[in-house]
PDB file of C-alpha atoms in Angstrom:
ATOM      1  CA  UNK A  11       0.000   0.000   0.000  1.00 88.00           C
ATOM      2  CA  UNK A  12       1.435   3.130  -0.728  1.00 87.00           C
ATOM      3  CA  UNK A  13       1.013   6.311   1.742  1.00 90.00           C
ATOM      4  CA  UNK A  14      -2.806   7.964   0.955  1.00 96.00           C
ATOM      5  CA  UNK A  15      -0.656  11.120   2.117  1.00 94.00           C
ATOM      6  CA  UNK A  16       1.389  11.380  -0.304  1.00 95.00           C
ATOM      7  CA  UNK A  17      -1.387  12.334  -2.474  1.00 96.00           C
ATOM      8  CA  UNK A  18      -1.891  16.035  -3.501  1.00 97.00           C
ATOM      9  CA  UNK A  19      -4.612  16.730  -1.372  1.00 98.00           C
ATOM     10  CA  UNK A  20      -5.156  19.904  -2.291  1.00 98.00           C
ATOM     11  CA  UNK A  21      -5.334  19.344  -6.315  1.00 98.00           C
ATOM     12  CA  UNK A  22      -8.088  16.532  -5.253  1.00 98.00           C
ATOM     13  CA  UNK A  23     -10.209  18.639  -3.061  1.00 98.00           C
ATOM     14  CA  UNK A  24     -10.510  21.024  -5.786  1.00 97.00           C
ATOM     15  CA  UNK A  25     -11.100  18.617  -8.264  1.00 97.00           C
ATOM     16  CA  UNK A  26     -13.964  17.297  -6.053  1.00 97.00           C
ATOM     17  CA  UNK A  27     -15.657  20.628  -5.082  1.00 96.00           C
ATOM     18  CA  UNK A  28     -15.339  20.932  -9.258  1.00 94.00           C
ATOM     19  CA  UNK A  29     -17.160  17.721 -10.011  1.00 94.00           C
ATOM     20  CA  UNK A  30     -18.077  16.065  -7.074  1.00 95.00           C
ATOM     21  CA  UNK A  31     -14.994  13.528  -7.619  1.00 97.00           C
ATOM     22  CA  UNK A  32     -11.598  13.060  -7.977  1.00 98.00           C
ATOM     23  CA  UNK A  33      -9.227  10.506  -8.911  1.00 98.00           C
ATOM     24  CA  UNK A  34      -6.141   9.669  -6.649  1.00 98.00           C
ATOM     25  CA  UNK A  35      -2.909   8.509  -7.790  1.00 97.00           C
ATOM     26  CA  UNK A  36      -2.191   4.521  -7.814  1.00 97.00           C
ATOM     27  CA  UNK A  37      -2.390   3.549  -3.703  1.00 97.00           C
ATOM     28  CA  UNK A  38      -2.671   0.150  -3.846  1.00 98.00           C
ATOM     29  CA  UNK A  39       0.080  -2.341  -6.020  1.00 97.00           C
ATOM     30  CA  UNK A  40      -1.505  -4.711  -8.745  1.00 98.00           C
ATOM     31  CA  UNK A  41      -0.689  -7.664  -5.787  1.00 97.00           C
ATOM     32  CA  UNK A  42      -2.509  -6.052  -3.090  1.00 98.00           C
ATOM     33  CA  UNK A  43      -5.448  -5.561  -5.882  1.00 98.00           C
ATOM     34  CA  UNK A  44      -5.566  -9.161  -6.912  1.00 98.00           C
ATOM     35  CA  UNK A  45      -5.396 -10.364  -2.968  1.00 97.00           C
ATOM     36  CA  UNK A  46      -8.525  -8.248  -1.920  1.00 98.00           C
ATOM     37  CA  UNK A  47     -10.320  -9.489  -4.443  1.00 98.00           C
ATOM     38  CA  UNK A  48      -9.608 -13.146  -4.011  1.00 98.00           C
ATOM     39  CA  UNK A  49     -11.416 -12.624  -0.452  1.00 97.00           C
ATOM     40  CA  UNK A  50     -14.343 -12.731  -2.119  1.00 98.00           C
ATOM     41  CA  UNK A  51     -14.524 -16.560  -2.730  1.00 96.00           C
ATOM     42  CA  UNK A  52     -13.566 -16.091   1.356  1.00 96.00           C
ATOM     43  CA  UNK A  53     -17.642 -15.984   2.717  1.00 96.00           C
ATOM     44  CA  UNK A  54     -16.551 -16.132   6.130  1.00 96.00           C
ATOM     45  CA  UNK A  55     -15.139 -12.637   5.749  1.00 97.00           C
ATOM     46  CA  UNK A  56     -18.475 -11.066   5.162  1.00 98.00           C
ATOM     47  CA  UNK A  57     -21.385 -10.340   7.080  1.00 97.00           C
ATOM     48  CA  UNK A  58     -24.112 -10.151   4.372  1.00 97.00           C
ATOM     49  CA  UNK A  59     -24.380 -11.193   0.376  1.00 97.00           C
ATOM     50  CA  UNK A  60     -26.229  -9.176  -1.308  1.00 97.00           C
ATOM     51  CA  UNK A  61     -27.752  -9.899  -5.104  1.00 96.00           C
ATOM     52  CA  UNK A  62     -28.617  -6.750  -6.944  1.00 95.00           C
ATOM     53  CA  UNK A  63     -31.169  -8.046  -9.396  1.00 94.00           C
ATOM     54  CA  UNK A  64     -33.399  -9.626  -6.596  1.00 93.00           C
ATOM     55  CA  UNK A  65     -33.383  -5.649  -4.820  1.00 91.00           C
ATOM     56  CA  UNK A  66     -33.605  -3.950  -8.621  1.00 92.00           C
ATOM     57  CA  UNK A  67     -31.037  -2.315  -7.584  1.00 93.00           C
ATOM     58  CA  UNK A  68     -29.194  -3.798 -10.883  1.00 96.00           C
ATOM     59  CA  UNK A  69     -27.300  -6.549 -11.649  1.00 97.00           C
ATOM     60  CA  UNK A  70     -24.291  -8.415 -10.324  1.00 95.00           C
ATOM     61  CA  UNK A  71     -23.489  -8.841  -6.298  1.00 96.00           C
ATOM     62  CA  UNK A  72     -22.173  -7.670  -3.573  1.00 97.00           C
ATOM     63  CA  UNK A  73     -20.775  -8.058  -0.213  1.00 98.00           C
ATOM     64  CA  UNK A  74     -20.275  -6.384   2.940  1.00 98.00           C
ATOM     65  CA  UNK A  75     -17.111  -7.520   5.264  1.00 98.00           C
ATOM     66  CA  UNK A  76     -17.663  -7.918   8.573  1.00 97.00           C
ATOM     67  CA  UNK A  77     -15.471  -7.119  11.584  1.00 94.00           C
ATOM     68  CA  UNK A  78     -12.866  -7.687  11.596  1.00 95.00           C
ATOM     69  CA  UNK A  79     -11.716  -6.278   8.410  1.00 95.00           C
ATOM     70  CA  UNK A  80      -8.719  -7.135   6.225  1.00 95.00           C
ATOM     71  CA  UNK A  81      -6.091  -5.227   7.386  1.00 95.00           C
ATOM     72  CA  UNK A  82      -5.380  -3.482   4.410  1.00 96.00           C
ATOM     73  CA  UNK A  83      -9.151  -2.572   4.359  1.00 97.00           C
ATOM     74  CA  UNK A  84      -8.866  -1.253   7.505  1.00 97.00           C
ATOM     75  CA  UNK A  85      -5.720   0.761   7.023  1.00 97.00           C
ATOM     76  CA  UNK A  86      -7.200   2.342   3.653  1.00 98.00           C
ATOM     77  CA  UNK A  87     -10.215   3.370   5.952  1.00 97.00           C
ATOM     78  CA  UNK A  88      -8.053   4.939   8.571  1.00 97.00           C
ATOM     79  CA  UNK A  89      -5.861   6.500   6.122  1.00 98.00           C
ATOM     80  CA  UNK A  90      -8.375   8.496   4.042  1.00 98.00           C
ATOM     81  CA  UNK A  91     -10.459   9.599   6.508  1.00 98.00           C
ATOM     82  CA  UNK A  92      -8.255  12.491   7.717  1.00 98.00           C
ATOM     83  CA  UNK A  93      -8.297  14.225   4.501  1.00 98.00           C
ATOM     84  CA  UNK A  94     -11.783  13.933   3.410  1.00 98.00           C
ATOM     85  CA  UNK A  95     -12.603  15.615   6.962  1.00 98.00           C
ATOM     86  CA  UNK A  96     -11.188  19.064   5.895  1.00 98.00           C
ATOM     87  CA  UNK A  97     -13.720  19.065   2.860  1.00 98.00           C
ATOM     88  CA  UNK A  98     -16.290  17.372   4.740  1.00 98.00           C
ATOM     89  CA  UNK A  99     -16.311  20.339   7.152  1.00 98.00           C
ATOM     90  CA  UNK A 100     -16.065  22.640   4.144  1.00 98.00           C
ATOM     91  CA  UNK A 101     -19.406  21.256   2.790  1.00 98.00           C
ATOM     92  CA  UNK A 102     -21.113  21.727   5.706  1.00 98.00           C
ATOM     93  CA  UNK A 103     -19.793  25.597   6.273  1.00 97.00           C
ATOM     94  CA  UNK A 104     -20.733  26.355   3.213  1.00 96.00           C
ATOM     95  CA  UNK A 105     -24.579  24.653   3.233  1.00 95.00           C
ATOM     96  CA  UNK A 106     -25.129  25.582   6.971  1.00 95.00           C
ATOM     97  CA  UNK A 107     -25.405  22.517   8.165  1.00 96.00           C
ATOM     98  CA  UNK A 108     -23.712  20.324  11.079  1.00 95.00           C
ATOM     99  CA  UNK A 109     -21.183  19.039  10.981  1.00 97.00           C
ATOM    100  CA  UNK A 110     -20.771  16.208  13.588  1.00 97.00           C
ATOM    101  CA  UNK A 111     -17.481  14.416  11.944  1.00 98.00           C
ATOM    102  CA  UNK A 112     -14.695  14.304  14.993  1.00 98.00           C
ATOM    103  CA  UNK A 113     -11.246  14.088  14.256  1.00 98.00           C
ATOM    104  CA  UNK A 114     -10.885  10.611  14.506  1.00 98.00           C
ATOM    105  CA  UNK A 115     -12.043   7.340  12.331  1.00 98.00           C
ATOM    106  CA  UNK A 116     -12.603   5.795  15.863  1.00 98.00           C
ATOM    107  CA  UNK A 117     -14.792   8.457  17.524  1.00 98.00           C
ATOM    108  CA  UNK A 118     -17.017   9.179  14.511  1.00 98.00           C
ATOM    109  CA  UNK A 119     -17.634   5.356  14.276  1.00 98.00           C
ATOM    110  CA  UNK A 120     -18.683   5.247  18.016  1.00 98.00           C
ATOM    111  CA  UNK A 121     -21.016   7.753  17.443  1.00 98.00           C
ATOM    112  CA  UNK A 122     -22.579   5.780  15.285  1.00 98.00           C
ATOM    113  CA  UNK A 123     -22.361   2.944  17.075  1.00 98.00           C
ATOM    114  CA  UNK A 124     -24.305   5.011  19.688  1.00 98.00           C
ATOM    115  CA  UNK A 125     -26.559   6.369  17.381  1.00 98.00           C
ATOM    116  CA  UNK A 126     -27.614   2.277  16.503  1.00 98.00           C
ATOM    117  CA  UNK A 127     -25.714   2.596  13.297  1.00 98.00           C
ATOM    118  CA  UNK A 128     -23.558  -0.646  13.837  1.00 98.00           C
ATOM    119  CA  UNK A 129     -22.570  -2.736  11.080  1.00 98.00           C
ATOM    120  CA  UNK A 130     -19.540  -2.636   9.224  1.00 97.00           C
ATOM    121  CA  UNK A 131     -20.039  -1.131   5.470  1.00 98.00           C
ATOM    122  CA  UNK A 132     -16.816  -1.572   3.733  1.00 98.00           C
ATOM    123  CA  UNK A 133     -17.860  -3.124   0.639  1.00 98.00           C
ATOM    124  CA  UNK A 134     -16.029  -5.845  -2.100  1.00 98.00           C
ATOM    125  CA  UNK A 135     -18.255  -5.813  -5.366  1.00 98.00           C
ATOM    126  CA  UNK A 136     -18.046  -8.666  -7.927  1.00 98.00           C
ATOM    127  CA  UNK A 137     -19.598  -7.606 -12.034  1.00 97.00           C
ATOM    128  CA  UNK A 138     -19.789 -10.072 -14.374  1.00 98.00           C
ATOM    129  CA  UNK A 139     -20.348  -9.616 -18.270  1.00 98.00           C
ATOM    130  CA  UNK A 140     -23.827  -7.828 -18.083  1.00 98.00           C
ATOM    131  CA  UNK A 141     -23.571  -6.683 -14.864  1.00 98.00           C
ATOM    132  CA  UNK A 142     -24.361  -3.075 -13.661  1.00 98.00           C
ATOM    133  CA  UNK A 143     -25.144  -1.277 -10.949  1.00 97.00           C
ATOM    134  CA  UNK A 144     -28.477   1.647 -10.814  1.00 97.00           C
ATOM    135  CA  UNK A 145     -28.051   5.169  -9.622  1.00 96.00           C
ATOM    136  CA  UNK A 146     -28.505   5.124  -5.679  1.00 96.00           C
ATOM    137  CA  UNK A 147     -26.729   6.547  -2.546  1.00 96.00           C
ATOM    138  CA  UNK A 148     -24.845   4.695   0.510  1.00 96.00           C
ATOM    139  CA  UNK A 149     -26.865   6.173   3.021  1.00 96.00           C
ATOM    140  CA  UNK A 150     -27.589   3.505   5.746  1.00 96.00           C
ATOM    141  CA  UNK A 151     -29.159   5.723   8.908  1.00 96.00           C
ATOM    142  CA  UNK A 152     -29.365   9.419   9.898  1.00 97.00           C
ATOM    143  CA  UNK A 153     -25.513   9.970  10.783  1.00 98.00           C
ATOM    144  CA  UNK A 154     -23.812   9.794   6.977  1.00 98.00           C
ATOM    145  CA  UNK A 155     -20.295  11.394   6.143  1.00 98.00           C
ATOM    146  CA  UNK A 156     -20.490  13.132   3.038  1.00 98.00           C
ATOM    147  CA  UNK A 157     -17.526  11.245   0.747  1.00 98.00           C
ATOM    148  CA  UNK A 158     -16.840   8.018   0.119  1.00 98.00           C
ATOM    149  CA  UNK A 159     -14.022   5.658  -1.652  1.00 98.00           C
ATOM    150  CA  UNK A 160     -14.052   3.227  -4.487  1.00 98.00           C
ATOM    151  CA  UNK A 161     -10.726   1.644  -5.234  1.00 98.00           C
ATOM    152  CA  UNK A 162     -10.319  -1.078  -8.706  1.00 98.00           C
ATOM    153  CA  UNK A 163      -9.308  -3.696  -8.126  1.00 98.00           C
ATOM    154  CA  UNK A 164      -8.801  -5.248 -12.221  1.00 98.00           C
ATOM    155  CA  UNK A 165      -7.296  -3.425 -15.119  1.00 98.00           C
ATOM    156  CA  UNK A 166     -10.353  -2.106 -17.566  1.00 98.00           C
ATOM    157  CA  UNK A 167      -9.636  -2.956 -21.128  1.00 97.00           C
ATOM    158  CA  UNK A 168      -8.014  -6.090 -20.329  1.00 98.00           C
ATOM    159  CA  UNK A 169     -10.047  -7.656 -17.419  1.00 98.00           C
ATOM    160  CA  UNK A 170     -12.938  -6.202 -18.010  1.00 98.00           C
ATOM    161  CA  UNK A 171     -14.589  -3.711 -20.725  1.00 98.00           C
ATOM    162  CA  UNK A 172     -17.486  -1.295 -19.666  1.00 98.00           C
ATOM    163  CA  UNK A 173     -18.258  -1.032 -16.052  1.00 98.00           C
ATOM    164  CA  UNK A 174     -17.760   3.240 -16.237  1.00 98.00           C
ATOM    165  CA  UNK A 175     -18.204   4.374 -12.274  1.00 98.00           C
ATOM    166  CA  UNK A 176     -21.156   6.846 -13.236  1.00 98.00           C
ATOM    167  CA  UNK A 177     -21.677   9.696 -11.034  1.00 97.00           C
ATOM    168  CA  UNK A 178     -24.970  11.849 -11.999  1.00 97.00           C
ATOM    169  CA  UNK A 179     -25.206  15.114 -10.535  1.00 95.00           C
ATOM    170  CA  UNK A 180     -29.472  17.036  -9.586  1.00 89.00           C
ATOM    171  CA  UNK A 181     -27.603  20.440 -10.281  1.00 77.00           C
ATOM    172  CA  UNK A 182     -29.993  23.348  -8.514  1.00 70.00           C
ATOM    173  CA  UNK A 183     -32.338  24.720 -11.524  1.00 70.00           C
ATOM    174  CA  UNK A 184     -30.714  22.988 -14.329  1.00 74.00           C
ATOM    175  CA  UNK A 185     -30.658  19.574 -16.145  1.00 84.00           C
ATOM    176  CA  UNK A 186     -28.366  16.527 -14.473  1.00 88.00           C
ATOM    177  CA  UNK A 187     -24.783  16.693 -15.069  1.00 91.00           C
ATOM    178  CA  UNK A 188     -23.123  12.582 -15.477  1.00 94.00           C
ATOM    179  CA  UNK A 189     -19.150  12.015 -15.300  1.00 95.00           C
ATOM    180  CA  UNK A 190     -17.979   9.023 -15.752  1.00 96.00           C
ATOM    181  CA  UNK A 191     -15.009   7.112 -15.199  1.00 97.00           C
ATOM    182  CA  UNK A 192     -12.915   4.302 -15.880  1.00 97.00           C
ATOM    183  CA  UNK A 193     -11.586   3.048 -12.184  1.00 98.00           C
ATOM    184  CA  UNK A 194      -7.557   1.891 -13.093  1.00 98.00           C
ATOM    185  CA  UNK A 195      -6.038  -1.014 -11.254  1.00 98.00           C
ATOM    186  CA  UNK A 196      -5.440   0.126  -7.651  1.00 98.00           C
ATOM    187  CA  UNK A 197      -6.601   4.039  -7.848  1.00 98.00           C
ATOM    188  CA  UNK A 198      -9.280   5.158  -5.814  1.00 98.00           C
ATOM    189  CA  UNK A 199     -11.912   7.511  -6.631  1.00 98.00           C
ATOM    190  CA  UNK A 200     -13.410   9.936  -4.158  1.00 98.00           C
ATOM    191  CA  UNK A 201     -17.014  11.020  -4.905  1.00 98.00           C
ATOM    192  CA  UNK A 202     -20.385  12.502  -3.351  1.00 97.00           C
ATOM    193  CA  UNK A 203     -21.974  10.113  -1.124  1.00 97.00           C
ATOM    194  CA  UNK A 204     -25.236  12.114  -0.792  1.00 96.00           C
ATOM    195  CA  UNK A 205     -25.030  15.562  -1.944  1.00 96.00           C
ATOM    196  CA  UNK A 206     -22.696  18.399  -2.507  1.00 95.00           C
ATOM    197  CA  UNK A 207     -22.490  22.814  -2.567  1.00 95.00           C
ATOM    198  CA  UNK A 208     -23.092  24.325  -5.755  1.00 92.00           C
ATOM    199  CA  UNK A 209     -22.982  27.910  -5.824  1.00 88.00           C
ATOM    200  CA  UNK A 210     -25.008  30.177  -8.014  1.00 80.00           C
ATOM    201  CA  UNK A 211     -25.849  33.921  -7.674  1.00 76.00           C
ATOM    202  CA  UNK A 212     -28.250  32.855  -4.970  1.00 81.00           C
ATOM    203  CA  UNK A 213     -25.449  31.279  -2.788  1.00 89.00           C
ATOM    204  CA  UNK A 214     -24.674  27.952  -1.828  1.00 93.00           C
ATOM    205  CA  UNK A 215     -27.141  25.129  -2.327  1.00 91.00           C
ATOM    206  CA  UNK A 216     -27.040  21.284  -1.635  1.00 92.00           C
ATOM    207  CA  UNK A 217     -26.770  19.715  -5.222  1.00 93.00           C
ATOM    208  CA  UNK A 218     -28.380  15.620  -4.989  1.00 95.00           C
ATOM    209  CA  UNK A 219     -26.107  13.014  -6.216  1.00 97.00           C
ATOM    210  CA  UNK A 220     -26.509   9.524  -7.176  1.00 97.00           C
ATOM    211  CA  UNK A 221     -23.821   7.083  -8.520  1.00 98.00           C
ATOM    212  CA  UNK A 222     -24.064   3.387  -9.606  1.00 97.00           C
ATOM    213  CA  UNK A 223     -21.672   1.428 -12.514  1.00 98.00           C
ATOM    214  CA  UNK A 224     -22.630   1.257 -16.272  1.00 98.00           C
ATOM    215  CA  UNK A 225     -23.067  -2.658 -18.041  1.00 98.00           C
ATOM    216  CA  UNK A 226     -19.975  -4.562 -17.952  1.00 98.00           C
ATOM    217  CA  UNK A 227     -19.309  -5.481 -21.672  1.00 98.00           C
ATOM    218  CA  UNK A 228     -17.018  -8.389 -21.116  1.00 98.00           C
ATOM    219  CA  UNK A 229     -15.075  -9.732 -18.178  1.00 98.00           C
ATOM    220  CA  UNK A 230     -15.243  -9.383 -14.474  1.00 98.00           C
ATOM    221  CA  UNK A 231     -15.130  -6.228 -12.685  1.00 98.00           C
ATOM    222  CA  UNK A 232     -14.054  -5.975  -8.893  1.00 98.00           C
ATOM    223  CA  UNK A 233     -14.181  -2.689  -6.726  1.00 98.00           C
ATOM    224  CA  UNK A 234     -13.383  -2.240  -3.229  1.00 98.00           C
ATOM    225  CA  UNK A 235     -15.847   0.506  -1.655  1.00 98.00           C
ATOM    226  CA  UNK A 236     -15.156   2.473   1.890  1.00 98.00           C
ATOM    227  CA  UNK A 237     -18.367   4.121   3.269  1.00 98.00           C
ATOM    228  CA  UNK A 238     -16.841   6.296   6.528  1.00 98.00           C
ATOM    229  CA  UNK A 239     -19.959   5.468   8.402  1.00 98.00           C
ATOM    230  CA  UNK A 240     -21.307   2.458   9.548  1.00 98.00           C
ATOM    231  CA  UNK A 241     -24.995   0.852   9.173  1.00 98.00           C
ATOM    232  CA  UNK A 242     -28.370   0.425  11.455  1.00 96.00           C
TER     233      UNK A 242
END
C-alpha cells in the first residue's frame, strides 16, 4: 500500500468541489489488488451477500465484510479519513449545516455505534459480463459522512470492458450533469456520497447526487468501496 498522504490533497479537493470527484494517484500495487479481491470466494469474511437483481437495484453482487476487516481494508479506511474531513467540514460551512465528523475514524464510528448505526459497510463488489449497478446513494441511517471511496481492483480494457463508475449530478435549476469514469487497477476515486455545494448567484445550495456502474461489456469487474460510516 502506498502512503494515501502522499497524495496532492489539495489538487483533489478542488477537483472534487469541481465535479463532485476526484481521482487519486495509484495507492494500492496490482498484488494487493488481486489479494482483496480473491477474499471474495472467502464468505466467512463477510457479514451479508447481497444480489442486486433480486433488490432492482441492478445486476451483479455484492458483499459487505464484517469485523474484523482485512487489514489493508482497515488501514485504507483509517488513512483516508483524515483528509476527506477538511472538505467534509467545508461542505457543511458552506450549506449551513452540522457538521458532527470528529477528528478521529474511531470516535465518529462510536457515534454511530451510539446512534444504533452498527454494522460494518466496507464493501467488495463482484460484475460479471452484463452486470451493472443503478443510480442510488450509501446512506444507511441518519448519521452519513459526506464522501466516500471506491478503489479497482482489475485493469479495464483487459479484465474487463465497460463497467464506467457513473456519477450523476441534480444540479440546482438545471438539467443533471453525469461524469464518468474508468476506475484503473489500484486508484481510488473519491465522490459525493449524498449531496454536494453548488454555488449560483443565490449562494450555496445542496446539489443531490446519485452514482451506480454502467453494463460490464465483457469480463469481471471488482471494486473495493469504503463508506466512513457504519450501518443500522
Amino acid at each position: 500500500m502506498r502512503s494515501v498522504s502522499s497524495a496532492d490533497w489539495t489538487a483533489l479537493a478542488d477537483e472534487v468541489n469541481t465535479y463532485g470527484c476526484a481521482l487519486t494517484p495509484q495507492i494500492l500495487t496490482a498484488k494487493e489488488c488481486q489479494q482483496i479481491a480473491a477474499l471474495y470466494e472467502d464468505v466467512s469474511r463477510f457479514r451479508s451477500t447481497i444480489d442486486m437483481a433480486r433488490y432492482r437495484f441492478g445486476s451483479g453482487q455484492y458483499r459487505y465484510f464484517d469485523s474484523p476487516f482485512p487489514a489493508l481494508v482497515a488501514k485504507l479506511r483509517e488513512a483516508f479519513y483524515p483528509h476527506l474531513l477538511p472538505i467534509a467540514r467545508d461542505w457543511a460551512a458552506k450549506l449551513r449545516q452540522p457538521a458532527p465528523w470528529p477528528d478521529t475514524l474511531d470516535e465518529w464510528l462510536d457515534m454511530c455505534h451510539r446512534a444504533g448505526q452498527r454494522k460494518p459497510t466496507p464493501i467488495l463488489l463482484r460484475y460479471k459480463e452484463g452486470d451493472w449497478n443503478a443510480l442510488h446513494r450509501d446512506l444507511y441511517g441518519d448519521l452519513v459522512f459526506p464522501l466516500q471511496v471506491v478503489i479497482g481492483l482489475n485493469v479495464p480494457g483487459t479484465d474487463h470492458t465497460g463497467g464506467e463508475f457513473m456519477l450523476v449530478e441534480q444540479r440546482p435549476r438545471a438539467q443533471s450533469r453525469g461524469t464518468a469514469t474508468l476506475l484503473p487497477q489500484g486508484h481510488g476515486l473519491i465522490f459525493t456520497t449524498r449531496d454536494r455545494p453548488v454555488q449560483s448567484a443565490r449562494g450555496w445550495s445542496a446539489s443531490p447526487v446519485r452514482h451506480g456502474v454502467s453494463v460490464v461489456r465483457s469480463g469481471i469487474r471488482h471494486t473495493l468501496g469504503l463508506v466512513f460510516h457504519d450501518a443500522a
